[in-house]
GROMACS .gro file of C-alpha atoms in nm:
model
  287
    1MET     CA    1   7.511  -4.608  -6.672
    2THR     CA    2   7.702  -4.293  -6.762
    3PRO     CA    3   7.908  -4.219  -7.074
    4GLU     CA    4   8.234  -4.333  -6.913
    5THR     CA    5   8.267  -4.675  -6.758
    6ALA     CA    6   8.585  -4.844  -6.654
    7SER     CA    7   8.704  -5.157  -6.833
    8PRO     CA    8   8.837  -5.471  -6.660
    9GLN     CA    9   9.181  -5.414  -6.515
   10PRO     CA   10   9.456  -5.573  -6.722
   11GLY     CA   11   9.605  -5.889  -6.584
   12ALA     CA   12   9.304  -5.974  -6.369
   13PRO     CA   13   9.253  -6.353  -6.355
   14GLU     CA   14   8.947  -6.495  -6.523
   15THR     CA   15   8.830  -6.844  -6.430
   16GLY     CA   16   8.511  -7.030  -6.469
   17HIS     CA   17   8.436  -6.980  -6.100
   18GLN     CA   18   8.540  -6.616  -6.058
   19PRO     CA   19   8.449  -6.322  -6.286
   20ALA     CA   20   8.711  -6.078  -6.402
   21THR     CA   21   8.780  -5.796  -6.158
   22THR     CA   22   8.626  -5.469  -6.272
   23THR     CA   23   8.620  -5.123  -6.129
   24PRO     CA   24   8.277  -4.985  -6.044
   25PRO     CA   25   8.097  -4.792  -6.320
   26THR     CA   26   8.139  -4.418  -6.326
   27ARG     CA   27   7.848  -4.229  -6.177
   28VAL     CA   28   7.723  -3.883  -6.264
   29LYS     CA   29   7.821  -3.750  -5.923
   30ASP     CA   30   8.180  -3.856  -5.991
   31PHE     CA   31   8.203  -3.556  -6.224
   32GLU     CA   32   8.121  -3.312  -5.944
   33ARG     CA   33   8.436  -3.118  -5.856
   34ASP     CA   34   8.299  -2.897  -5.575
   35LEU     CA   35   8.492  -2.597  -5.702
   36PRO     CA   36   8.413  -2.251  -5.561
   37VAL     CA   37   8.260  -2.002  -5.802
   38SER     CA   38   8.571  -1.787  -5.760
   39ASP     CA   39   8.760  -2.045  -5.968
   40ALA     CA   40   8.587  -1.908  -6.277
   41PHE     CA   41   8.785  -1.587  -6.230
   42ASN     CA   42   9.101  -1.793  -6.184
   43TRP     CA   43   9.036  -1.948  -6.528
   44LEU     CA   44   9.003  -1.598  -6.670
   45LYS     CA   45   9.332  -1.498  -6.506
   46ALA     CA   46   9.503  -1.811  -6.639
   47GLY     CA   47   9.361  -1.731  -6.984
   48ALA     CA   48   9.516  -1.384  -6.969
   49GLN     CA   49   9.849  -1.531  -6.860
   50ASP     CA   50   9.851  -1.774  -7.153
   51THR     CA   51   9.754  -1.493  -7.391
   52PHE     CA   52  10.049  -1.279  -7.289
   53ALA     CA   53  10.295  -1.568  -7.277
   54SER     CA   54  10.442  -1.514  -7.624
   55PRO     CA   55  10.155  -1.269  -7.687
   56THR     CA   56  10.212  -1.219  -8.059
   57SER     CA   57  10.064  -1.557  -8.151
   58SER     CA   58   9.748  -1.521  -7.942
   59LEU     CA   59   9.686  -1.160  -8.043
   60LEU     CA   60   9.734  -1.243  -8.412
   61TYR     CA   61   9.486  -1.526  -8.363
   62GLY     CA   62   9.242  -1.279  -8.209
   63PHE     CA   63   9.305  -1.034  -8.492
   64GLY     CA   64   9.217  -1.307  -8.741
   65VAL     CA   65   8.887  -1.369  -8.562
   66PHE     CA   66   8.820  -0.994  -8.558
   67THR     CA   67   8.890  -0.966  -8.931
   68VAL     CA   68   8.665  -1.257  -9.026
   69SER     CA   69   8.386  -1.119  -8.806
   70VAL     CA   70   8.402  -0.772  -8.964
   71VAL     CA   71   8.412  -0.915  -9.318
   72PHE     CA   72   8.114  -1.140  -9.244
   73VAL     CA   73   7.906  -0.855  -9.100
   74ALA     CA   74   7.998  -0.632  -9.394
   75ALA     CA   75   7.886  -0.909  -9.631
   76LEU     CA   76   7.547  -0.921  -9.455
   77PHE     CA   77   7.492  -0.554  -9.533
   78GLN     CA   78   7.632  -0.584  -9.884
   79PHE     CA   79   7.395  -0.865  -9.982
   80GLY     CA   80   7.087  -0.733  -9.803
   81PHE     CA   81   7.083  -0.966  -9.502
   82SER     CA   82   7.142  -0.702  -9.237
   83TYR     CA   83   6.804  -0.786  -9.078
   84ILE     CA   84   6.960  -1.102  -8.927
   85LEU     CA   85   7.255  -0.912  -8.778
   86LEU     CA   86   7.151  -0.958  -8.414
   87PRO     CA   87   7.086  -1.334  -8.447
   88VAL     CA   88   7.417  -1.373  -8.631
   89ILE     CA   89   7.601  -1.195  -8.350
   90ALA     CA   90   7.430  -1.423  -8.097
   91GLY     CA   91   7.509  -1.724  -8.313
   92PHE     CA   92   7.880  -1.640  -8.301
   93MET     CA   93   7.880  -1.758  -7.941
   94VAL     CA   94   7.756  -2.097  -8.061
   95VAL     CA   95   8.049  -2.159  -8.294
   96GLY     CA   96   8.308  -1.963  -8.093
   97PRO     CA   97   8.445  -2.264  -7.900
   98LEU     CA   98   8.516  -2.442  -8.228
   99VAL     CA   99   8.712  -2.144  -8.360
  100ALA     CA  100   8.934  -2.145  -8.049
  101ILE     CA  101   9.101  -2.485  -8.111
  102GLY     CA  102   9.440  -2.325  -8.178
  103LEU     CA  103   9.419  -2.142  -7.846
  104TYR     CA  104   9.349  -2.468  -7.662
  105GLY     CA  105   9.652  -2.613  -7.833
  106LYS     CA  106   9.876  -2.328  -7.720
  107SER     CA  107   9.759  -2.367  -7.360
  108ARG     CA  108   9.829  -2.741  -7.378
  109LEU     CA  109  10.181  -2.677  -7.509
  110LEU     CA  110  10.248  -2.414  -7.243
  111ALA     CA  111  10.130  -2.654  -6.972
  112ALA     CA  112  10.370  -2.915  -7.113
  113GLY     CA  113  10.658  -2.672  -7.063
  114ALA     CA  114  10.695  -2.503  -7.402
  115PRO     CA  115  10.859  -2.161  -7.347
  116ASN     CA  116  10.704  -2.003  -7.655
  117VAL     CA  117  10.431  -2.103  -7.900
  118SER     CA  118  10.419  -1.944  -8.245
  119LEU     CA  119  10.111  -1.876  -8.452
  120GLY     CA  120  10.223  -2.144  -8.696
  121GLU     CA  121  10.237  -2.400  -8.415
  122MET     CA  122   9.889  -2.298  -8.303
  123LEU     CA  123   9.746  -2.338  -8.653
  124ALA     CA  124   9.922  -2.673  -8.693
  125ILE     CA  125   9.778  -2.821  -8.374
  126LYS     CA  126   9.650  -3.172  -8.438
  127ALA     CA  127   9.340  -3.282  -8.250
  128LYS     CA  128   9.332  -3.635  -8.114
  129SER     CA  129   8.976  -3.680  -8.246
  130PRO     CA  130   8.974  -3.468  -8.564
  131GLY     CA  131   8.683  -3.643  -8.738
  132GLN     CA  132   8.470  -3.617  -8.426
  133LEU     CA  133   8.549  -3.247  -8.398
  134LEU     CA  134   8.415  -3.204  -8.749
  135LEU     CA  135   8.089  -3.369  -8.645
  136VAL     CA  136   8.056  -3.138  -8.345
  137GLY     CA  137   8.109  -2.847  -8.585
  138VAL     CA  138   7.824  -2.978  -8.799
  139VAL     CA  139   7.599  -3.001  -8.492
  140LEU     CA  140   7.685  -2.645  -8.389
  141MET     CA  141   7.623  -2.514  -8.741
  142LEU     CA  142   7.283  -2.687  -8.741
  143ILE     CA  143   7.202  -2.520  -8.410
  144MET     CA  144   7.306  -2.183  -8.550
  145THR     CA  145   7.108  -2.238  -8.871
  146PHE     CA  146   6.799  -2.330  -8.670
  147TRP     CA  147   6.843  -2.017  -8.459
  148LEU     CA  148   6.868  -1.794  -8.767
  149ARG     CA  149   6.558  -1.951  -8.925
  150PHE     CA  150   6.370  -1.914  -8.596
  151ALA     CA  151   6.466  -1.546  -8.577
  152ILE     CA  152   6.324  -1.483  -8.925
  153VAL     CA  153   6.001  -1.670  -8.842
  154LEU     CA  154   5.973  -1.481  -8.512
  155TYR     CA  155   6.004  -1.148  -8.693
  156ALA     CA  156   5.732  -1.254  -8.938
  157LEU     CA  157   5.500  -1.363  -8.654
  158PHE     CA  158   5.522  -1.024  -8.486
  159PHE     CA  159   5.553  -0.792  -8.785
  160GLY     CA  160   5.400  -0.997  -9.066
  161LEU     CA  161   5.547  -0.963  -9.413
  162ALA     CA  162   5.633  -0.596  -9.376
  163PRO     CA  163   5.961  -0.515  -9.552
  164PHE     CA  164   6.271  -0.460  -9.345
  165ASP     CA  165   6.340  -0.085  -9.330
  166GLY     CA  166   6.700  -0.098  -9.215
  167VAL     CA  167   6.902  -0.139  -8.898
  168LYS     CA  168   6.827   0.202  -8.742
  169GLU     CA  169   6.452   0.180  -8.805
  170THR     CA  170   6.442  -0.176  -8.675
  171VAL     CA  171   6.625  -0.085  -8.356
  172ASP     CA  172   6.373   0.194  -8.295
  173THR     CA  173   6.087  -0.049  -8.359
  174LEU     CA  174   6.228  -0.317  -8.131
  175PHE     CA  175   6.296  -0.095  -7.833
  176PHE     CA  176   6.030   0.174  -7.858
  177THR     CA  177   5.714  -0.013  -7.959
  178ALA     CA  178   5.507  -0.264  -7.761
  179THR     CA  179   5.525  -0.522  -8.041
  180GLY     CA  180   5.899  -0.485  -8.066
  181ARG     CA  181   5.950  -0.527  -7.694
  182SER     CA  182   5.729  -0.835  -7.692
  183MET     CA  183   5.932  -0.988  -7.972
  184LEU     CA  184   6.252  -0.909  -7.785
  185MET     CA  185   6.121  -1.084  -7.475
  186VAL     CA  186   6.023  -1.399  -7.663
  187GLY     CA  187   6.340  -1.398  -7.871
  188THR     CA  188   6.560  -1.345  -7.567
  189ALA     CA  189   6.393  -1.632  -7.379
  190VAL     CA  190   6.421  -1.878  -7.666
  191GLY     CA  191   6.766  -1.756  -7.769
  192GLY     CA  192   6.887  -1.778  -7.409
  193ALA     CA  193   6.770  -2.137  -7.383
  194MET     CA  194   6.943  -2.228  -7.709
  195ALA     CA  195   7.259  -2.046  -7.603
  196ALA     CA  196   7.264  -2.233  -7.271
  197LEU     CA  197   7.218  -2.566  -7.452
  198SER     CA  198   7.490  -2.496  -7.707
  199PHE     CA  199   7.723  -2.372  -7.433
  200CYS     CA  200   7.676  -2.690  -7.230
  201VAL     CA  201   7.722  -2.908  -7.539
  202SER     CA  202   8.032  -2.736  -7.676
  203ALA     CA  203   8.216  -2.567  -7.388
  204PHE     CA  204   8.397  -2.881  -7.277
  205SER     CA  205   8.337  -3.126  -7.562
  206ILE     CA  206   8.555  -2.933  -7.808
  207PRO     CA  207   8.868  -2.908  -7.588
  208MET     CA  208   8.796  -3.269  -7.487
  209LEU     CA  209   8.799  -3.391  -7.848
  210MET     CA  210   9.111  -3.187  -7.913
  211ASN     CA  211   9.287  -3.349  -7.617
  212GLU     CA  212   9.132  -3.697  -7.593
  213LYS     CA  213   9.024  -3.980  -7.818
  214LYS     CA  214   8.646  -3.973  -7.784
  215ASP     CA  215   8.347  -4.002  -8.011
  216THR     CA  216   8.121  -3.704  -8.072
  217MET     CA  217   7.820  -3.820  -7.872
  218THR     CA  218   8.028  -3.922  -7.570
  219ALA     CA  219   8.210  -3.588  -7.566
  220MET     CA  220   7.890  -3.384  -7.597
  221VAL     CA  221   7.712  -3.584  -7.327
  222LEU     CA  222   8.013  -3.558  -7.097
  223SER     CA  223   8.023  -3.183  -7.157
  224VAL     CA  224   7.660  -3.152  -7.050
  225VAL     CA  225   7.722  -3.376  -6.746
  226ILE     CA  226   8.025  -3.167  -6.642
  227ALA     CA  227   7.824  -2.846  -6.677
  228TRP     CA  228   7.524  -2.988  -6.489
  229THR     CA  229   7.722  -3.133  -6.197
  230ASN     CA  230   7.923  -2.814  -6.155
  231LYS     CA  231   7.644  -2.564  -6.217
  232PRO     CA  232   7.755  -2.274  -5.989
  233VAL     CA  233   8.108  -2.232  -6.123
  234VAL     CA  234   8.007  -2.312  -6.483
  235PHE     CA  235   7.723  -2.058  -6.462
  236VAL     CA  236   7.965  -1.789  -6.345
  237TRP     CA  237   8.206  -1.881  -6.624
  238GLY     CA  238   7.923  -1.857  -6.877
  239CYS     CA  239   7.831  -1.512  -6.744
  240ILE     CA  240   8.194  -1.399  -6.777
  241VAL     CA  241   8.204  -1.524  -7.136
  242LEU     CA  242   7.878  -1.348  -7.221
  243ALA     CA  243   7.980  -1.019  -7.056
  244LEU     CA  244   8.317  -1.005  -7.232
  245PHE     CA  245   8.160  -1.101  -7.564
  246LEU     CA  246   7.915  -0.812  -7.529
  247VAL     CA  247   8.211  -0.582  -7.462
  248SER     CA  248   8.362  -0.706  -7.789
  249VAL     CA  249   8.040  -0.630  -7.977
  250VAL     CA  250   8.009  -0.282  -7.825
  251THR     CA  251   8.364  -0.203  -7.938
  252GLY     CA  252   8.278  -0.294  -8.297
  253PHE     CA  253   8.445  -0.636  -8.255
  254LEU     CA  254   8.783  -0.471  -8.183
  255GLY     CA  255   8.771  -0.622  -7.837
  256LEU     CA  256   8.787  -0.969  -7.992
  257ILE     CA  257   9.157  -0.916  -8.062
  258VAL     CA  258   9.233  -0.947  -7.690
  259ILE     CA  259   8.915  -1.091  -7.542
  260PHE     CA  260   8.878  -1.391  -7.772
  261PRO     CA  261   9.226  -1.531  -7.691
  262ILE     CA  262   9.174  -1.477  -7.319
  263LEU     CA  263   8.840  -1.660  -7.327
  264GLY     CA  264   8.981  -1.937  -7.546
  265HIS     CA  265   9.275  -2.003  -7.316
  266GLY     CA  266   9.046  -1.966  -7.016
  267THR     CA  267   8.812  -2.231  -7.156
  268TRP     CA  268   9.104  -2.473  -7.176
  269HIS     CA  269   9.178  -2.413  -6.807
  270ALA     CA  270   8.808  -2.461  -6.726
  271TYR     CA  271   8.817  -2.797  -6.906
  272THR     CA  272   9.131  -2.919  -6.726
  273ALA     CA  273   8.994  -2.803  -6.390
  274LEU     CA  274   8.658  -2.977  -6.431
  275ARG     CA  275   8.771  -3.293  -6.613
  276ARG     CA  276   8.845  -3.602  -6.406
  277GLU     CA  277   9.214  -3.649  -6.326
  278ASP     CA  278   9.215  -4.008  -6.454
  279ALA     CA  279   9.080  -3.896  -6.793
  280LEU     CA  280   9.344  -3.620  -6.822
  281ALA     CA  281   9.617  -3.865  -6.724
  282ALA     CA  282   9.495  -4.117  -6.982
  283ALA     CA  283   9.489  -3.842  -7.248
  284GLU     CA  284   9.858  -3.771  -7.187
  285GLY     CA  285   9.942  -4.127  -7.287
  286GLN     CA  286   9.737  -4.121  -7.605
  287ALA     CA  287   9.923  -4.071  -7.930
   0.00000   0.00000   0.00000
């Protein structure tokens, strides 16, 4: 039995001799869309189109994300937590889909025929499962917290209780010593696994909860099922997200102003392309 099963059709006769007519249960393979991997680039293109349809709102949204990111990183240095900078940057990808809710809302309004969508309309978007979105946010924050704690423990395992010398010295140690390279290999492997898990859990569950009435567990499980049954195209989309996020980091987060909106809108198009048509149709009729 999968997370979505069909209920008895309304109006079906029920007698003592004949059970109510039901549609067959949904199977995992029913979520397989057989989309070519090139569709991932179409989602990126659609994300760019939504970004530059009334671009002011999306770019201001991206500027807000850029500003918060810079302030947060500056606070790490100010309060002596710069040694967790790299894990924090990686952790941003965990909570990124949750931050993009306004972008999903703009794409939904544009698809419904809205000629322009203001920043105020984006910020006022009402999710159809707001409480469940909050729970997903809690889950993602727990994942990020675990990742940060693991990064600190990993550093201690490889370097003991030696004091942190600063960002420049640590970069030299990580890349130009055998111990540092070993830690990077282990950290990258574990961090990659956690990033893949969080991506599968959140990539489609968050737009789903914004657009549909679902509970948290159902949305997260469906997100994983969608990712698993459409691995090639989802993998390519994940690589695109990672590559563009790294570009944003290399540019000192300036790239987020444009890249974050494009990826946010693109994620909405990925969700609508991979979600079952009957579920999307049902969502349109939900208040």
